[in-house]
Amino acid sequence: MRTVTDFFGSMVFNDQVMKERLPKEVYDSLQNTIQNGKHLDLSVANIVANAMKDWAIEKGATHYTHWFQPMTGITAEKHDSFISPKSNSTVIMEFSGKELVKGESDASSFPSGGLRATFEARGYTAWDPTSYAFIKDGALCIPTAFCSYGGEALDKKTPLLRSMEVLNKAAVKILHLFGNEDVTSVKATVGPEQEYFLVDKEMYNKRPDLVYTGRTLFGAKPPKGQELDDHYFGTIKPQIKSFMKDLDYELWSLGVFAKTEHNEAAPSQHELAPVFTTTNLATDHNQLTMELMQKLAKKHGLVCLLHEKPFDGVNGSGKHNNWSLSTNTGMNLFEPGETPSENAQFLLFLCAVIKAVDRYQDALRISVASAGNDHRLGANEAPPAIISIFLGEELTEILNAIENDEKVGSKEKEQMRVGVHILPKFPKDTSDRNRTSPFAFTGNKFEFRMLGSGASIADTNTALNTAVTQILNEFYEALVDAKDFNKALHDLIRKTIKDHKRIFFNGNGYDDAWIKEAEERGLSNLKSTPEALSHLLDEKNIELYTKNKVFSEKELRSRYEILLGSYSKVINIEALTMIDMAKKLIIPAVSKYTKDLLKTEKIKNELGVVTCYEKEIGNKLSELLCEAYKLTLELEEKRAEVHKLKGAYEKASAYESVVLETMNRLRAVVDEAESLTAREYWPMPDYGELLFGVR
Ligand code: ADP
Ligand code: MG
């Protein structure tokens, strides 16, 4: 039997394969590109391409593709075969360095937000050698960045790589101030915990809302939801178990470090957590994970729902972005350490995150904004869209002591001086008690919990990396020429705590009182995607991204258009689906049931038999039908009006305040009708069946 170690990464052109298959000079030269971003010579690229091709063909591949992440958030690929005609009847298998390094694809159907005129529809894909090539479905996939003719980023990977690069530089500079001269690179590491739902495929196919929009647009609450908490970490059902086994196998073959799989809080909800890795790899791996989840579920008679809120009334799905910084020397910069110097360095990096999160609350909120995620943030049953940091009591106490020049705890004799004294130990296991915090320090990393389950993690990590870079650069300026380094450091840390402590919150983030308190503290609470996006082009944010060269202003403006545009499109499709379902499925079904009820009532009357149920329910349903019909017409009309609006923001905003609002009213009426309609008349699987239907 093949063991996991035998097949782990077997479909990846990884370091080991490169070492085995590339001549030493070529390998070294490629390493120089991977580690230090040095330009790759075409002659080297040719040899690498050839080795890749031979390896891929041995593994059964016939095609290659530049695999990239357009701004829509899904991954895109265009397959070319390796074949090249040799004579009239024979072919050879070819793949050149030029084809490896740069691809050209007709990009006119990918959103560019005005970055590219249609007459220059070409888009270029450029190999990202820091992420290994891999084989998927018989194609050699080459992870790439995707740019316009003019070099503007048309994807999510390019800005992410830029943000990693600037963060690297900023962090290394700071570490050198602390005397860590041996550190030559700092990378952000990420472990994204992925939540998802699995539902029965047959039932899924009977729900147009799930098919077209990924979420249920109607659905009365079932008698049982998640209130018993009996699903969380519960025994995994055999059908799910075999899906997870397949998923692990495929992910491991692709070198994805899938580690933990368990049931989540809601019925039918599950989670997969990988072992953390470098940000761009983690991003690629997360895209692959989502793709494989959807593909493999079908093989097991299931459908994987990655929507952030497939069902009202039960938990939605998110993605917890565990983020930290690590050096080439193996240091985790958010590990508090043992010596005064290590402690001081930890405190400085901690303060950089605190200041970054406080100053760029809106940029972080924007990075997780989507129509789907709006149901998880700031909506009726969801926690507020307020960003705050959980530090835990022990660490908060230390920061308070520094701020107020006090002693920490009763045992300490002297006031805490950063860089001079050793921090009192704070236990790690108490640091993650508060699961309601959107941004929690969890001992040696931060966990940002606002991401939606369906989104690429690239946006958030780009925002986080850039914000932290900006602050690290500011800190560097404040420290570089200091005569007394420790004093300057102490003052800087103290001032940062003073200025930004409003972002600390260890309490219950789901509590209504917090909304009021956060407002008093001046924290931002951007409830919807249009509202959040309206701040993307605030001067502060433009400056953040352009100064750090992560986005040009033109790129930012294009993203603003695309994000608002896709929000409007999502709501538009949802509204059309609702109208369609109401007219073609629901209203006719309820009408039929009402007719049968009233017919029975009539017969009973003729026979002189007592009736009550038929008339009462028949009446009530007739009323609801009228109401539902009127609201469907209203929705139709409003959708059409809003659809005609021009400006991206005006349109998205009207979809939210007008169309979505009408959709919610229609849903309420239909859900009430569902709860009164006999099961056999209801034209699709209900919540109970969807949520508890997998055996
Ligand atoms: P949980 O949140 O379920 O208690 P952990 O906190 O142990 O579990 O880990 C959750 C995720 O955090 C995992 O994906 C793990 O790989 C990731 N993680 C752990 N350490 C780091 C780190 N230094 N950088 C980034 N992610 C990390
Ligand atoms: Mg976690």
Short mmCIF file of N, CA, C and O in Angstrom, two decimals, residues 33-127:
data_model
loop_
_atom_site.label_atom_id
_atom_site.label_comp_id
_atom_site.label_asym_id
_atom_site.label_seq_id
_atom_site.Cartn_x
_atom_site.Cartn_y
_atom_site.Cartn_z
N THR A 33 16.11 33.03 -8.57
CA THR A 33 14.88 33.72 -8.96
C THR A 33 13.82 33.54 -7.88
O THR A 33 13.14 34.50 -7.49
N ILE A 34 13.68 32.31 -7.40
CA ILE A 34 12.63 32.03 -6.42
C ILE A 34 12.89 32.76 -5.10
O ILE A 34 12.01 33.44 -4.57
N GLN A 35 14.12 32.66 -4.59
CA GLN A 35 14.42 33.23 -3.27
C GLN A 35 14.60 34.74 -3.33
O GLN A 35 14.16 35.46 -2.44
N ASN A 36 15.28 35.21 -4.38
CA ASN A 36 15.66 36.63 -4.37
C ASN A 36 15.03 37.45 -5.48
O ASN A 36 15.38 38.60 -5.69
N GLY A 37 14.10 36.83 -6.21
CA GLY A 37 13.39 37.56 -7.25
C GLY A 37 14.26 37.98 -8.42
O GLY A 37 13.93 38.91 -9.15
N LYS A 38 15.40 37.29 -8.62
CA LYS A 38 16.28 37.66 -9.74
C LYS A 38 15.65 37.25 -11.07
O LYS A 38 14.94 36.25 -11.16
N HIS A 39 15.95 38.04 -12.10
CA HIS A 39 15.41 37.77 -13.44
C HIS A 39 15.85 36.39 -13.93
O HIS A 39 16.98 35.98 -13.73
N LEU A 40 14.92 35.70 -14.60
CA LEU A 40 15.24 34.35 -15.08
C LEU A 40 15.63 34.44 -16.55
O LEU A 40 14.88 34.93 -17.38
N ASP A 41 16.83 33.93 -16.85
CA ASP A 41 17.33 33.92 -18.23
C ASP A 41 16.49 33.01 -19.11
O ASP A 41 16.08 31.95 -18.67
N LEU A 42 16.31 33.41 -20.36
CA LEU A 42 15.50 32.57 -21.24
C LEU A 42 16.14 31.19 -21.45
O LEU A 42 15.45 30.17 -21.51
N SER A 43 17.46 31.16 -21.52
CA SER A 43 18.13 29.86 -21.72
C SER A 43 17.85 28.93 -20.53
O SER A 43 17.65 27.74 -20.68
N VAL A 44 17.81 29.52 -19.33
CA VAL A 44 17.50 28.73 -18.14
C VAL A 44 16.03 28.29 -18.20
O VAL A 44 15.70 27.12 -17.95
N ALA A 45 15.18 29.24 -18.55
CA ALA A 45 13.75 28.94 -18.62
C ALA A 45 13.48 27.79 -19.59
O ALA A 45 12.62 26.93 -19.34
N ASN A 46 14.22 27.77 -20.70
CA ASN A 46 14.03 26.69 -21.68
C ASN A 46 14.30 25.32 -21.07
O ASN A 46 13.55 24.38 -21.28
N ILE A 47 15.38 25.24 -20.31
CA ILE A 47 15.74 23.96 -19.70
C ILE A 47 14.70 23.57 -18.65
O ILE A 47 14.26 22.42 -18.57
N VAL A 48 14.28 24.55 -17.85
CA VAL A 48 13.26 24.27 -16.83
C VAL A 48 11.97 23.79 -17.50
O VAL A 48 11.37 22.79 -17.10
N ALA A 49 11.57 24.49 -18.56
CA ALA A 49 10.33 24.14 -19.25
C ALA A 49 10.39 22.72 -19.79
O ALA A 49 9.44 21.94 -19.67
N ASN A 50 11.52 22.39 -20.36
CA ASN A 50 11.67 21.06 -20.93
C ASN A 50 11.59 19.98 -19.85
O ASN A 50 10.92 18.95 -20.02
N ALA A 51 12.26 20.23 -18.74
CA ALA A 51 12.23 19.26 -17.63
C ALA A 51 10.81 19.13 -17.08
O ALA A 51 10.34 18.02 -16.79
N MET A 52 10.13 20.25 -16.98
CA MET A 52 8.75 20.24 -16.49
C MET A 52 7.86 19.42 -17.41
O MET A 52 7.03 18.63 -16.96
N LYS A 53 8.04 19.66 -18.70
CA LYS A 53 7.23 18.96 -19.70
C LYS A 53 7.47 17.45 -19.60
O LYS A 53 6.52 16.66 -19.55
N ASP A 54 8.75 17.03 -19.58
CA ASP A 54 9.05 15.59 -19.51
C ASP A 54 8.43 14.97 -18.26
O ASP A 54 7.82 13.91 -18.31
N TRP A 55 8.58 15.67 -17.16
CA TRP A 55 8.02 15.18 -15.89
C TRP A 55 6.49 15.06 -15.99
O TRP A 55 5.91 14.06 -15.62
N ALA A 56 5.87 16.10 -16.57
CA ALA A 56 4.40 16.11 -16.66
C ALA A 56 3.91 14.99 -17.58
O ALA A 56 2.91 14.32 -17.29
N ILE A 57 4.62 14.79 -18.69
CA ILE A 57 4.20 13.74 -19.63
C ILE A 57 4.31 12.37 -18.98
O ILE A 57 3.42 11.53 -19.11
N GLU A 58 5.38 12.17 -18.22
CA GLU A 58 5.52 10.89 -17.49
C GLU A 58 4.35 10.67 -16.54
O GLU A 58 3.95 9.55 -16.26
N LYS A 59 3.80 11.75 -16.04
CA LYS A 59 2.66 11.64 -15.11
C LYS A 59 1.33 11.62 -15.86
O LYS A 59 0.26 11.78 -15.26
N GLY A 60 1.40 11.54 -17.17
CA GLY A 60 0.17 11.40 -17.95
C GLY A 60 -0.43 12.70 -18.46
O GLY A 60 -1.52 12.71 -19.03
N ALA A 61 0.27 13.83 -18.27
CA ALA A 61 -0.29 15.10 -18.74
C ALA A 61 -0.12 15.25 -20.25
O ALA A 61 0.85 14.76 -20.83
N THR A 62 -1.07 15.90 -20.87
CA THR A 62 -1.00 16.15 -22.31
C THR A 62 -1.05 17.65 -22.61
O THR A 62 -0.74 18.09 -23.70
N HIS A 63 -1.51 18.42 -21.63
CA HIS A 63 -1.71 19.85 -21.83
C HIS A 63 -0.95 20.67 -20.79
O HIS A 63 -0.55 20.14 -19.76
N TYR A 64 -0.83 21.94 -21.04
CA TYR A 64 -0.34 22.83 -20.00
C TYR A 64 -1.26 24.04 -19.96
O TYR A 64 -1.96 24.34 -20.93
N THR A 65 -1.26 24.68 -18.81
CA THR A 65 -2.11 25.86 -18.69
C THR A 65 -1.49 26.86 -17.73
O THR A 65 -0.84 26.47 -16.76
N HIS A 66 -1.65 28.12 -18.04
CA HIS A 66 -1.25 29.15 -17.08
C HIS A 66 -2.44 29.35 -16.15
O HIS A 66 -3.50 29.77 -16.58
N TRP A 67 -2.22 29.01 -14.93
CA TRP A 67 -3.30 28.96 -13.93
C TRP A 67 -3.26 30.28 -13.16
O TRP A 67 -2.26 30.61 -12.55
N PHE A 68 -4.35 31.05 -13.21
CA PHE A 68 -4.30 32.36 -12.56
C PHE A 68 -5.62 32.73 -11.90
O PHE A 68 -6.63 32.05 -12.08
N GLN A 69 -5.56 33.80 -11.14
CA GLN A 69 -6.73 34.22 -10.36
C GLN A 69 -7.22 35.58 -10.80
O GLN A 69 -6.77 36.59 -10.30
N PRO A 70 -8.17 35.59 -11.74
CA PRO A 70 -8.69 36.88 -12.21
C PRO A 70 -9.43 37.59 -11.07
O PRO A 70 -9.66 37.02 -10.01
N MET A 71 -9.83 38.81 -11.32
CA MET A 71 -10.43 39.59 -10.24
C MET A 71 -11.81 39.09 -9.81
O MET A 71 -12.36 39.57 -8.83
N THR A 72 -12.35 38.13 -10.53
CA THR A 72 -13.61 37.54 -10.11
C THR A 72 -13.41 36.63 -8.91
O THR A 72 -14.38 36.21 -8.29
N GLY A 73 -12.17 36.28 -8.60
CA GLY A 73 -11.92 35.49 -7.40
C GLY A 73 -11.85 33.99 -7.64
O GLY A 73 -11.34 33.26 -6.83
N ILE A 74 -12.37 33.53 -8.77
CA ILE A 74 -12.22 32.11 -9.06
C ILE A 74 -10.89 31.92 -9.81
O ILE A 74 -10.21 32.88 -10.10
N THR A 75 -10.53 30.70 -10.10
CA THR A 75 -9.29 30.53 -10.84
C THR A 75 -9.62 30.28 -12.30
O THR A 75 -10.65 29.73 -12.64
N ALA A 76 -8.71 30.71 -13.16
CA ALA A 76 -8.95 30.57 -14.58
C ALA A 76 -7.81 29.79 -15.21
O ALA A 76 -6.68 29.82 -14.73
N GLU A 77 -8.11 29.08 -16.26
CA GLU A 77 -7.09 28.33 -16.96
C GLU A 77 -7.49 28.18 -18.42
O GLU A 77 -8.66 28.08 -18.76
N LYS A 78 -6.51 28.21 -19.29
CA LYS A 78 -6.79 27.98 -20.70
C LYS A 78 -5.78 26.92 -21.12
O LYS A 78 -4.58 27.08 -20.97
N HIS A 79 -6.29 25.78 -21.60
CA HIS A 79 -5.40 24.65 -21.84
C HIS A 79 -4.85 24.64 -23.26
O HIS A 79 -5.58 24.77 -24.23
N ASP A 80 -3.54 24.48 -23.37
CA ASP A 80 -2.90 24.25 -24.66
C ASP A 80 -2.24 22.88 -24.57
O ASP A 80 -1.70 22.53 -23.53
N SER A 81 -2.25 22.16 -25.68
CA SER A 81 -1.59 20.86 -25.60
C SER A 81 -0.12 21.04 -25.93
O SER A 81 0.30 22.03 -26.51
N PHE A 82 0.67 20.06 -25.51
CA PHE A 82 2.11 20.11 -25.77
C PHE A 82 2.42 19.79 -27.23
O PHE A 82 3.53 19.95 -27.67
N ILE A 83 1.42 19.27 -27.97
CA ILE A 83 1.77 18.74 -29.29
C ILE A 83 2.14 19.83 -30.28
O ILE A 83 1.62 20.94 -30.27
N SER A 84 3.06 19.47 -31.11
CA SER A 84 3.52 20.37 -32.14
C SER A 84 3.77 19.50 -33.36
O SER A 84 4.47 18.49 -33.28
N PRO A 85 3.14 19.83 -34.52
CA PRO A 85 3.26 18.95 -35.68
C PRO A 85 4.71 18.90 -36.18
O PRO A 85 5.40 19.90 -36.19
N LYS A 86 5.13 17.71 -36.52
CA LYS A 86 6.50 17.56 -36.97
C LYS A 86 6.52 17.37 -38.49
O LYS A 86 7.19 18.05 -39.24
N SER A 87 5.75 16.40 -38.96
CA SER A 87 5.57 16.23 -40.40
C SER A 87 4.06 16.11 -40.58
O SER A 87 3.31 16.44 -39.67
N ASN A 88 3.61 15.63 -41.70
CA ASN A 88 2.18 15.55 -41.94
C ASN A 88 1.45 14.67 -40.95
O ASN A 88 0.29 14.90 -40.65
N SER A 89 2.14 13.65 -40.47
CA SER A 89 1.40 12.69 -39.66
C SER A 89 1.96 12.49 -38.26
O SER A 89 1.40 11.74 -37.47
N THR A 90 3.05 13.14 -37.93
CA THR A 90 3.59 12.91 -36.59
C THR A 90 3.65 14.20 -35.78
O THR A 90 3.66 15.31 -36.33
N VAL A 91 3.69 14.03 -34.48
CA VAL A 91 3.83 15.21 -33.62
C VAL A 91 4.96 14.98 -32.63
O VAL A 91 5.33 13.85 -32.33
N ILE A 92 5.49 16.07 -32.13
CA ILE A 92 6.38 15.95 -30.98
C ILE A 92 5.75 16.76 -29.85
O ILE A 92 4.91 17.63 -30.07
N MET A 93 6.19 16.44 -28.65
CA MET A 93 5.64 17.15 -27.50
C MET A 93 6.64 18.25 -27.14
O MET A 93 7.80 17.98 -26.85
N GLU A 94 6.16 19.49 -27.18
CA GLU A 94 7.06 20.62 -26.96
C GLU A 94 6.54 21.60 -25.92
O GLU A 94 5.34 21.78 -25.77
N PHE A 95 7.47 22.23 -25.25
CA PHE A 95 7.11 23.27 -24.30
C PHE A 95 8.36 24.12 -24.08
O PHE A 95 9.37 23.63 -23.57
N SER A 96 8.30 25.37 -24.51
CA SER A 96 9.51 26.18 -24.46
C SER A 96 9.55 27.07 -23.22
O SER A 96 8.53 27.27 -22.55
N GLY A 97 10.71 27.61 -22.97
CA GLY A 97 10.88 28.53 -21.86
C GLY A 97 10.00 29.76 -22.01
O GLY A 97 9.46 30.29 -21.05
N LYS A 98 9.83 30.18 -23.25
CA LYS A 98 9.00 31.35 -23.50
C LYS A 98 7.55 31.06 -23.12
O LYS A 98 6.85 31.89 -22.53
N GLU A 99 7.11 29.85 -23.47
CA GLU A 99 5.74 29.47 -23.12
C GLU A 99 5.56 29.33 -21.62
O GLU A 99 4.48 29.58 -21.08
N LEU A 100 6.64 28.91 -20.95
CA LEU A 100 6.56 28.76 -19.50
C LEU A 100 6.48 30.13 -18.83
O LEU A 100 5.63 30.39 -17.98
N VAL A 101 7.34 31.02 -19.25
CA VAL A 101 7.50 32.28 -18.55
C VAL A 101 6.36 33.25 -18.82
O VAL A 101 5.88 33.96 -17.95
N LYS A 102 5.90 33.26 -20.06
CA LYS A 102 4.89 34.25 -20.41
C LYS A 102 3.85 33.65 -21.33
O LYS A 102 4.19 33.06 -22.36
N GLY A 103 2.63 33.79 -20.99
CA GLY A 103 1.57 33.32 -21.87
C GLY A 103 0.78 34.52 -22.33
O GLY A 103 0.84 35.59 -21.73
N GLU A 104 0.05 34.35 -23.38
CA GLU A 104 -0.77 35.45 -23.87
C GLU A 104 -2.17 34.88 -24.00
O GLU A 104 -2.35 33.84 -24.59
N SER A 105 -3.13 35.56 -23.41
CA SER A 105 -4.46 35.00 -23.60
C SER A 105 -5.43 36.11 -23.91
O SER A 105 -5.22 37.25 -23.51
N ASP A 106 -6.46 35.76 -24.64
CA ASP A 106 -7.47 36.75 -24.95
C ASP A 106 -8.22 37.00 -23.66
O ASP A 106 -8.91 36.13 -23.14
N ALA A 107 -8.04 38.18 -23.14
CA ALA A 107 -8.57 38.45 -21.81
C ALA A 107 -9.84 39.26 -21.85
O ALA A 107 -10.31 39.74 -20.84
N SER A 108 -10.42 39.41 -23.02
CA SER A 108 -11.51 40.38 -23.12
C SER A 108 -12.73 40.03 -22.28
O SER A 108 -13.54 40.89 -21.99
N SER A 109 -12.84 38.76 -21.88
CA SER A 109 -14.00 38.42 -21.07
C SER A 109 -13.74 38.47 -19.57
O SER A 109 -14.63 38.21 -18.78
N PHE A 110 -12.51 38.76 -19.19
CA PHE A 110 -12.25 38.90 -17.76
C PHE A 110 -12.47 40.36 -17.38
O PHE A 110 -12.11 41.26 -18.13
N PRO A 111 -13.04 40.61 -16.21
CA PRO A 111 -13.28 42.00 -15.85
C PRO A 111 -11.97 42.74 -15.65
O PRO A 111 -11.03 42.22 -15.05
N SER A 112 -11.88 43.94 -16.19
CA SER A 112 -10.66 44.72 -16.01
C SER A 112 -10.98 46.08 -15.42
O SER A 112 -10.09 46.86 -15.14
N GLY A 113 -12.27 46.37 -15.26
CA GLY A 113 -12.65 47.65 -14.66
C GLY A 113 -12.08 48.83 -15.41
O GLY A 113 -11.65 49.79 -14.81
N GLY A 114 -12.03 48.72 -16.72
CA GLY A 114 -11.57 49.83 -17.54
C GLY A 114 -10.06 49.88 -17.72
O GLY A 114 -9.54 50.82 -18.30
N LEU A 115 -9.35 48.88 -17.20
CA LEU A 115 -7.90 48.90 -17.34
C LEU A 115 -7.46 48.59 -18.76
O LEU A 115 -6.33 48.83 -19.14
N ARG A 116 -8.36 48.00 -19.50
CA ARG A 116 -7.93 47.55 -20.81
C ARG A 116 -9.04 47.82 -21.79
O ARG A 116 -10.19 47.44 -21.61
N ALA A 117 -8.70 48.53 -22.86
CA ALA A 117 -9.70 48.78 -23.88
C ALA A 117 -9.87 47.49 -24.68
O ALA A 117 -8.96 46.67 -24.74
N THR A 118 -11.05 47.33 -25.27
CA THR A 118 -11.31 46.06 -25.97
C THR A 118 -10.36 45.83 -27.14
O THR A 118 -10.06 44.71 -27.48
N PHE A 119 -9.88 46.92 -27.72
CA PHE A 119 -9.00 46.71 -28.87
C PHE A 119 -7.64 46.16 -28.44
O PHE A 119 -6.90 45.62 -29.23
N GLU A 120 -7.33 46.29 -27.19
CA GLU A 120 -6.11 45.62 -26.72
C GLU A 120 -6.51 44.56 -25.69
O GLU A 120 -6.15 44.62 -24.53
N ALA A 121 -7.29 43.62 -26.20
CA ALA A 121 -7.89 42.63 -25.31
C ALA A 121 -6.89 41.65 -24.74
O ALA A 121 -7.22 40.86 -23.87
N ARG A 122 -5.67 41.71 -25.22
CA ARG A 122 -4.70 40.73 -24.75
C ARG A 122 -4.40 40.91 -23.27
O ARG A 122 -4.33 42.03 -22.76
N GLY A 123 -4.22 39.81 -22.60
CA GLY A 123 -3.74 39.86 -21.24
C GLY A 123 -2.52 38.97 -21.20
O GLY A 123 -2.40 38.04 -21.99
N TYR A 124 -1.59 39.27 -20.33
CA TYR A 124 -0.40 38.44 -20.25
C TYR A 124 -0.36 37.70 -18.93
O TYR A 124 -0.70 38.24 -17.90
N THR A 125 0.07 36.46 -19.01
CA THR A 125 0.27 35.71 -17.78
C THR A 125 1.76 35.52 -17.60
O THR A 125 2.46 35.18 -18.54
N ALA A 126 2.24 35.80 -16.41
CA ALA A 126 3.67 35.65 -16.14
C ALA A 126 3.87 34.65 -15.01
O ALA A 126 3.23 34.75 -13.96
N TRP A 127 4.73 33.72 -15.22
CA TRP A 127 4.99 32.65 -14.26
C TRP A 127 5.38 33.22 -12.90
O TRP A 127 6.22 34.12 -12.82
#
